[in-house]
JSON list of C-alpha atoms in Angstrom, two decimals:
[
{"chain": "J", "resi": 85, "resn": "UNK", "atom": "CA", "xyz": [-38.59, -75.02, -12.34]},
{"chain": "J", "resi": 86, "resn": "UNK", "atom": "CA", "xyz": [-36.15, -74.20, -9.59]},
{"chain": "J", "resi": 87, "resn": "UNK", "atom": "CA", "xyz": [-32.38, -74.36, -10.16]},
{"chain": "J", "resi": 88, "resn": "UNK", "atom": "CA", "xyz": [-30.29, -74.86, -7.05]},
{"chain": "J", "resi": 89, "resn": "UNK", "atom": "CA", "xyz": [-26.68, -73.88, -6.39]},
{"chain": "J", "resi": 90, "resn": "UNK", "atom": "CA", "xyz": [-25.32, -77.35, -7.08]},
{"chain": "J", "resi": 91, "resn": "UNK", "atom": "CA", "xyz": [-26.67, -77.42, -10.67]},
{"chain": "J", "resi": 92, "resn": "UNK", "atom": "CA", "xyz": [-25.26, -73.94, -11.38]},
{"chain": "J", "resi": 93, "resn": "UNK", "atom": "CA", "xyz": [-21.87, -74.99, -10.01]},
{"chain": "J", "resi": 94, "resn": "UNK", "atom": "CA", "xyz": [-21.89, -78.17, -12.13]},
{"chain": "J", "resi": 95, "resn": "UNK", "atom": "CA", "xyz": [-22.73, -76.21, -15.28]},
{"chain": "J", "resi": 96, "resn": "UNK", "atom": "CA", "xyz": [-19.99, -73.65, -14.55]},
{"chain": "J", "resi": 97, "resn": "UNK", "atom": "CA", "xyz": [-17.37, -76.37, -14.01]},
{"chain": "J", "resi": 98, "resn": "UNK", "atom": "CA", "xyz": [-18.49, -78.11, -17.22]},
{"chain": "J", "resi": 99, "resn": "UNK", "atom": "CA", "xyz": [-18.18, -74.90, -19.24]},
{"chain": "J", "resi": 100, "resn": "UNK", "atom": "CA", "xyz": [-14.70, -74.26, -17.79]},
{"chain": "J", "resi": 101, "resn": "UNK", "atom": "CA", "xyz": [-13.55, -77.79, -18.67]},
{"chain": "J", "resi": 102, "resn": "UNK", "atom": "CA", "xyz": [-14.85, -77.52, -22.23]},
{"chain": "J", "resi": 103, "resn": "UNK", "atom": "CA", "xyz": [-13.20, -74.12, -22.82]},
{"chain": "J", "resi": 104, "resn": "UNK", "atom": "CA", "xyz": [-9.94, -75.42, -21.34]},
{"chain": "J", "resi": 105, "resn": "UNK", "atom": "CA", "xyz": [-10.00, -78.42, -23.69]},
{"chain": "J", "resi": 106, "resn": "UNK", "atom": "CA", "xyz": [-10.71, -76.20, -26.71]},
{"chain": "J", "resi": 107, "resn": "UNK", "atom": "CA", "xyz": [-7.91, -73.81, -25.70]},
{"chain": "J", "resi": 108, "resn": "UNK", "atom": "CA", "xyz": [-5.41, -76.66, -25.37]},
{"chain": "J", "resi": 109, "resn": "UNK", "atom": "CA", "xyz": [-6.42, -78.10, -28.74]},
{"chain": "J", "resi": 110, "resn": "UNK", "atom": "CA", "xyz": [-5.99, -74.72, -30.43]},
{"chain": "J", "resi": 111, "resn": "UNK", "atom": "CA", "xyz": [-2.61, -74.05, -28.81]},
{"chain": "J", "resi": 112, "resn": "UNK", "atom": "CA", "xyz": [-1.16, -77.23, -30.30]},
{"chain": "J", "resi": 113, "resn": "UNK", "atom": "CA", "xyz": [-2.30, -76.29, -33.80]},
{"chain": "J", "resi": 114, "resn": "UNK", "atom": "CA", "xyz": [-0.96, -72.73, -33.89]},
{"chain": "J", "resi": 115, "resn": "UNK", "atom": "CA", "xyz": [1.92, -72.54, -36.36]},
{"chain": "J", "resi": 116, "resn": "UNK", "atom": "CA", "xyz": [5.07, -70.98, -34.94]},
{"chain": "J", "resi": 117, "resn": "UNK", "atom": "CA", "xyz": [5.69, -69.10, -38.17]},
{"chain": "J", "resi": 118, "resn": "UNK", "atom": "CA", "xyz": [9.42, -69.68, -38.08]},
{"chain": "J", "resi": 119, "resn": "UNK", "atom": "CA", "xyz": [11.86, -72.32, -39.03]},
{"chain": "J", "resi": 120, "resn": "UNK", "atom": "CA", "xyz": [14.26, -73.94, -36.63]},
{"chain": "J", "resi": 121, "resn": "UNK", "atom": "CA", "xyz": [17.63, -72.30, -37.06]},
{"chain": "J", "resi": 122, "resn": "UNK", "atom": "CA", "xyz": [20.86, -74.21, -36.83]},
{"chain": "J", "resi": 123, "resn": "UNK", "atom": "CA", "xyz": [23.02, -72.48, -34.23]},
{"chain": "J", "resi": 124, "resn": "UNK", "atom": "CA", "xyz": [26.75, -72.74, -34.80]},
{"chain": "J", "resi": 125, "resn": "UNK", "atom": "CA", "xyz": [29.42, -71.92, -32.23]},
{"chain": "J", "resi": 126, "resn": "UNK", "atom": "CA", "xyz": [31.45, -69.53, -34.39]},
{"chain": "J", "resi": 127, "resn": "UNK", "atom": "CA", "xyz": [30.24, -67.40, -37.30]},
{"chain": "J", "resi": 128, "resn": "UNK", "atom": "CA", "xyz": [32.87, -65.88, -39.57]},
{"chain": "J", "resi": 129, "resn": "UNK", "atom": "CA", "xyz": [30.35, -64.42, -42.01]},
{"chain": "J", "resi": 130, "resn": "UNK", "atom": "CA", "xyz": [27.79, -61.67, -41.24]},
{"chain": "J", "resi": 131, "resn": "UNK", "atom": "CA", "xyz": [24.44, -62.92, -39.97]},
{"chain": "J", "resi": 132, "resn": "UNK", "atom": "CA", "xyz": [21.06, -61.25, -40.27]},
{"chain": "J", "resi": 133, "resn": "UNK", "atom": "CA", "xyz": [19.27, -59.47, -37.46]},
{"chain": "J", "resi": 134, "resn": "UNK", "atom": "CA", "xyz": [16.63, -62.20, -37.54]},
{"chain": "J", "resi": 135, "resn": "UNK", "atom": "CA", "xyz": [19.30, -64.85, -36.97]},
{"chain": "J", "resi": 136, "resn": "UNK", "atom": "CA", "xyz": [20.69, -62.86, -34.03]},
{"chain": "J", "resi": 137, "resn": "UNK", "atom": "CA", "xyz": [17.23, -62.61, -32.51]},
{"chain": "J", "resi": 138, "resn": "UNK", "atom": "CA", "xyz": [16.74, -66.35, -32.97]},
{"chain": "J", "resi": 139, "resn": "UNK", "atom": "CA", "xyz": [20.03, -67.10, -31.25]},
{"chain": "J", "resi": 140, "resn": "UNK", "atom": "CA", "xyz": [19.22, -64.76, -28.36]},
{"chain": "J", "resi": 141, "resn": "UNK", "atom": "CA", "xyz": [15.70, -66.20, -27.99]},
{"chain": "J", "resi": 142, "resn": "UNK", "atom": "CA", "xyz": [17.25, -69.66, -27.75]},
{"chain": "J", "resi": 143, "resn": "UNK", "atom": "CA", "xyz": [19.00, -68.40, -24.60]},
{"chain": "J", "resi": 144, "resn": "UNK", "atom": "CA", "xyz": [22.48, -67.96, -26.07]},
{"chain": "J", "resi": 145, "resn": "UNK", "atom": "CA", "xyz": [24.84, -65.06, -25.46]},
{"chain": "J", "resi": 146, "resn": "UNK", "atom": "CA", "xyz": [26.43, -63.56, -28.58]},
{"chain": "J", "resi": 147, "resn": "UNK", "atom": "CA", "xyz": [29.97, -62.19, -28.52]},
{"chain": "J", "resi": 148, "resn": "UNK", "atom": "CA", "xyz": [30.41, -59.81, -31.45]},
{"chain": "J", "resi": 149, "resn": "UNK", "atom": "CA", "xyz": [34.05, -59.26, -32.34]},
{"chain": "J", "resi": 150, "resn": "UNK", "atom": "CA", "xyz": [34.55, -57.21, -35.47]},
{"chain": "J", "resi": 151, "resn": "UNK", "atom": "CA", "xyz": [38.19, -56.24, -35.81]},
{"chain": "J", "resi": 152, "resn": "UNK", "atom": "CA", "xyz": [40.78, -54.79, -38.14]},
{"chain": "J", "resi": 153, "resn": "UNK", "atom": "CA", "xyz": [43.37, -57.55, -38.72]},
{"chain": "J", "resi": 154, "resn": "UNK", "atom": "CA", "xyz": [46.50, -56.90, -36.71]},
{"chain": "J", "resi": 155, "resn": "UNK", "atom": "CA", "xyz": [48.55, -57.96, -33.72]},
{"chain": "J", "resi": 156, "resn": "UNK", "atom": "CA", "xyz": [45.92, -57.04, -31.11]},
{"chain": "J", "resi": 157, "resn": "UNK", "atom": "CA", "xyz": [43.22, -59.05, -32.88]},
{"chain": "J", "resi": 158, "resn": "UNK", "atom": "CA", "xyz": [45.54, -62.04, -33.17]},
{"chain": "J", "resi": 159, "resn": "UNK", "atom": "CA", "xyz": [45.85, -62.01, -29.37]},
{"chain": "J", "resi": 160, "resn": "UNK", "atom": "CA", "xyz": [42.11, -61.55, -28.75]},
{"chain": "J", "resi": 161, "resn": "UNK", "atom": "CA", "xyz": [40.73, -64.20, -31.14]},
{"chain": "J", "resi": 162, "resn": "UNK", "atom": "CA", "xyz": [42.14, -67.21, -29.22]},
{"chain": "J", "resi": 163, "resn": "UNK", "atom": "CA", "xyz": [40.69, -65.85, -25.97]},
{"chain": "J", "resi": 164, "resn": "UNK", "atom": "CA", "xyz": [37.19, -65.71, -27.47]},
{"chain": "J", "resi": 165, "resn": "UNK", "atom": "CA", "xyz": [37.52, -69.05, -29.25]},
{"chain": "J", "resi": 166, "resn": "UNK", "atom": "CA", "xyz": [38.70, -70.71, -26.04]},
{"chain": "J", "resi": 167, "resn": "UNK", "atom": "CA", "xyz": [35.75, -69.18, -24.18]},
{"chain": "J", "resi": 168, "resn": "UNK", "atom": "CA", "xyz": [33.31, -70.42, -26.83]},
{"chain": "J", "resi": 169, "resn": "UNK", "atom": "CA", "xyz": [34.76, -73.93, -26.69]},
{"chain": "J", "resi": 170, "resn": "UNK", "atom": "CA", "xyz": [34.21, -73.98, -22.90]},
{"chain": "J", "resi": 171, "resn": "UNK", "atom": "CA", "xyz": [30.64, -72.65, -23.13]},
{"chain": "J", "resi": 172, "resn": "UNK", "atom": "CA", "xyz": [29.58, -73.97, -26.54]},
{"chain": "J", "resi": 173, "resn": "UNK", "atom": "CA", "xyz": [26.05, -74.77, -25.34]},
{"chain": "J", "resi": 174, "resn": "UNK", "atom": "CA", "xyz": [25.52, -71.24, -24.04]},
{"chain": "J", "resi": 175, "resn": "UNK", "atom": "CA", "xyz": [27.48, -68.78, -26.18]},
{"chain": "J", "resi": 176, "resn": "UNK", "atom": "CA", "xyz": [28.11, -67.93, -29.84]},
{"chain": "J", "resi": 177, "resn": "UNK", "atom": "CA", "xyz": [30.98, -65.96, -31.36]},
{"chain": "J", "resi": 178, "resn": "UNK", "atom": "CA", "xyz": [30.43, -63.66, -34.32]},
{"chain": "J", "resi": 179, "resn": "UNK", "atom": "CA", "xyz": [33.98, -63.03, -35.55]},
{"chain": "J", "resi": 180, "resn": "UNK", "atom": "CA", "xyz": [34.46, -60.72, -38.55]},
{"chain": "J", "resi": 181, "resn": "UNK", "atom": "CA", "xyz": [37.43, -58.83, -39.90]},
{"chain": "J", "resi": 182, "resn": "UNK", "atom": "CA", "xyz": [36.51, -55.37, -41.17]},
{"chain": "J", "resi": 183, "resn": "UNK", "atom": "CA", "xyz": [38.33, -52.65, -43.09]},
{"chain": "J", "resi": 184, "resn": "UNK", "atom": "CA", "xyz": [37.41, -49.45, -41.26]},
{"chain": "J", "resi": 185, "resn": "UNK", "atom": "CA", "xyz": [37.81, -48.38, -37.64]},
{"chain": "J", "resi": 186, "resn": "UNK", "atom": "CA", "xyz": [34.16, -47.28, -37.33]},
{"chain": "J", "resi": 187, "resn": "UNK", "atom": "CA", "xyz": [33.00, -50.85, -38.12]},
{"chain": "J", "resi": 188, "resn": "UNK", "atom": "CA", "xyz": [34.80, -52.50, -35.20]},
{"chain": "J", "resi": 189, "resn": "UNK", "atom": "CA", "xyz": [32.83, -54.07, -32.35]},
{"chain": "J", "resi": 190, "resn": "UNK", "atom": "CA", "xyz": [33.84, -55.86, -29.20]},
{"chain": "J", "resi": 191, "resn": "UNK", "atom": "CA", "xyz": [30.71, -56.57, -27.18]},
{"chain": "J", "resi": 192, "resn": "UNK", "atom": "CA", "xyz": [28.46, -59.20, -25.66]},
{"chain": "J", "resi": 193, "resn": "UNK", "atom": "CA", "xyz": [24.74, -59.36, -26.43]},
{"chain": "J", "resi": 194, "resn": "UNK", "atom": "CA", "xyz": [22.62, -61.05, -23.78]},
{"chain": "J", "resi": 195, "resn": "UNK", "atom": "CA", "xyz": [19.20, -62.70, -24.15]},
{"chain": "J", "resi": 196, "resn": "UNK", "atom": "CA", "xyz": [17.72, -59.82, -22.12]},
{"chain": "J", "resi": 197, "resn": "UNK", "atom": "CA", "xyz": [18.88, -57.33, -24.75]},
{"chain": "J", "resi": 198, "resn": "UNK", "atom": "CA", "xyz": [21.78, -55.89, -22.78]},
{"chain": "J", "resi": 199, "resn": "UNK", "atom": "CA", "xyz": [24.88, -54.85, -24.69]},
{"chain": "J", "resi": 200, "resn": "UNK", "atom": "CA", "xyz": [28.06, -55.22, -22.63]},
{"chain": "J", "resi": 201, "resn": "UNK", "atom": "CA", "xyz": [31.31, -53.73, -23.96]},
{"chain": "J", "resi": 202, "resn": "UNK", "atom": "CA", "xyz": [34.26, -56.13, -23.77]},
{"chain": "J", "resi": 203, "resn": "UNK", "atom": "CA", "xyz": [37.19, -53.75, -24.30]},
{"chain": "J", "resi": 204, "resn": "UNK", "atom": "CA", "xyz": [40.23, -54.74, -22.21]},
{"chain": "J", "resi": 205, "resn": "UNK", "atom": "CA", "xyz": [38.45, -57.70, -20.60]},
{"chain": "J", "resi": 206, "resn": "UNK", "atom": "CA", "xyz": [40.58, -60.68, -19.56]},
{"chain": "J", "resi": 207, "resn": "UNK", "atom": "CA", "xyz": [39.40, -64.26, -20.05]},
{"chain": "J", "resi": 208, "resn": "UNK", "atom": "CA", "xyz": [38.67, -64.58, -16.32]},
{"chain": "J", "resi": 209, "resn": "UNK", "atom": "CA", "xyz": [36.62, -61.36, -16.35]},
{"chain": "J", "resi": 210, "resn": "UNK", "atom": "CA", "xyz": [34.83, -62.58, -19.48]},
{"chain": "J", "resi": 211, "resn": "UNK", "atom": "CA", "xyz": [33.63, -65.66, -17.59]},
{"chain": "J", "resi": 212, "resn": "UNK", "atom": "CA", "xyz": [32.42, -63.46, -14.72]},
{"chain": "J", "resi": 213, "resn": "UNK", "atom": "CA", "xyz": [30.52, -61.15, -17.08]},
{"chain": "J", "resi": 214, "resn": "UNK", "atom": "CA", "xyz": [29.01, -64.15, -18.87]},
{"chain": "J", "resi": 215, "resn": "UNK", "atom": "CA", "xyz": [27.91, -65.82, -15.61]},
{"chain": "J", "resi": 216, "resn": "UNK", "atom": "CA", "xyz": [26.28, -62.61, -14.39]},
{"chain": "J", "resi": 217, "resn": "UNK", "atom": "CA", "xyz": [24.29, -62.06, -17.60]},
{"chain": "J", "resi": 218, "resn": "UNK", "atom": "CA", "xyz": [23.16, -65.44, -18.89]},
{"chain": "J", "resi": 219, "resn": "UNK", "atom": "CA", "xyz": [19.72, -66.95, -18.30]},
{"chain": "J", "resi": 220, "resn": "UNK", "atom": "CA", "xyz": [20.82, -70.56, -18.36]},
{"chain": "J", "resi": 221, "resn": "UNK", "atom": "CA", "xyz": [23.64, -71.00, -15.89]},
{"chain": "J", "resi": 222, "resn": "UNK", "atom": "CA", "xyz": [26.26, -73.57, -16.87]},
{"chain": "J", "resi": 223, "resn": "UNK", "atom": "CA", "xyz": [27.67, -75.78, -14.14]},
{"chain": "J", "resi": 224, "resn": "UNK", "atom": "CA", "xyz": [30.86, -73.73, -13.96]},
{"chain": "J", "resi": 225, "resn": "UNK", "atom": "CA", "xyz": [28.88, -70.58, -13.15]},
{"chain": "J", "resi": 226, "resn": "UNK", "atom": "CA", "xyz": [26.82, -72.33, -10.52]},
{"chain": "J", "resi": 227, "resn": "UNK", "atom": "CA", "xyz": [29.90, -73.81, -8.83]},
{"chain": "J", "resi": 228, "resn": "UNK", "atom": "CA", "xyz": [31.61, -70.42, -8.63]},
{"chain": "J", "resi": 229, "resn": "UNK", "atom": "CA", "xyz": [29.11, -69.20, -6.06]},
{"chain": "J", "resi": 230, "resn": "UNK", "atom": "CA", "xyz": [29.81, -72.10, -3.69]}
]
């Protein structure tokens, strides 16, 4: 019995279609292993590393502001809260008051894993830094380049 090129091609295409269908069926049944996390705009309690990873994987930027209560922090908190209210679909604020100087943080975590210090950054500069480092560009960031 002689098999020609057309039969071989037909069998190959059939095998590819069947394996594609099986692969698609399996991909829909694979459990994700995680629960959907509820992402809030401002956290005033410590969050776990797993929650931070979940927020970053969702495409959000995290601003970590851990401060010793005082006059400087009272000036900085409204700047960050105003920023978060403007970009609530893209950024999260982790705001904690701490007791010791070595526990303070003032930084931005990006979805790519970059850590950007935010010492002495104005609100205008904060928007620039955010627009340069976020995956999902809000309309305001896109319009700045026009």
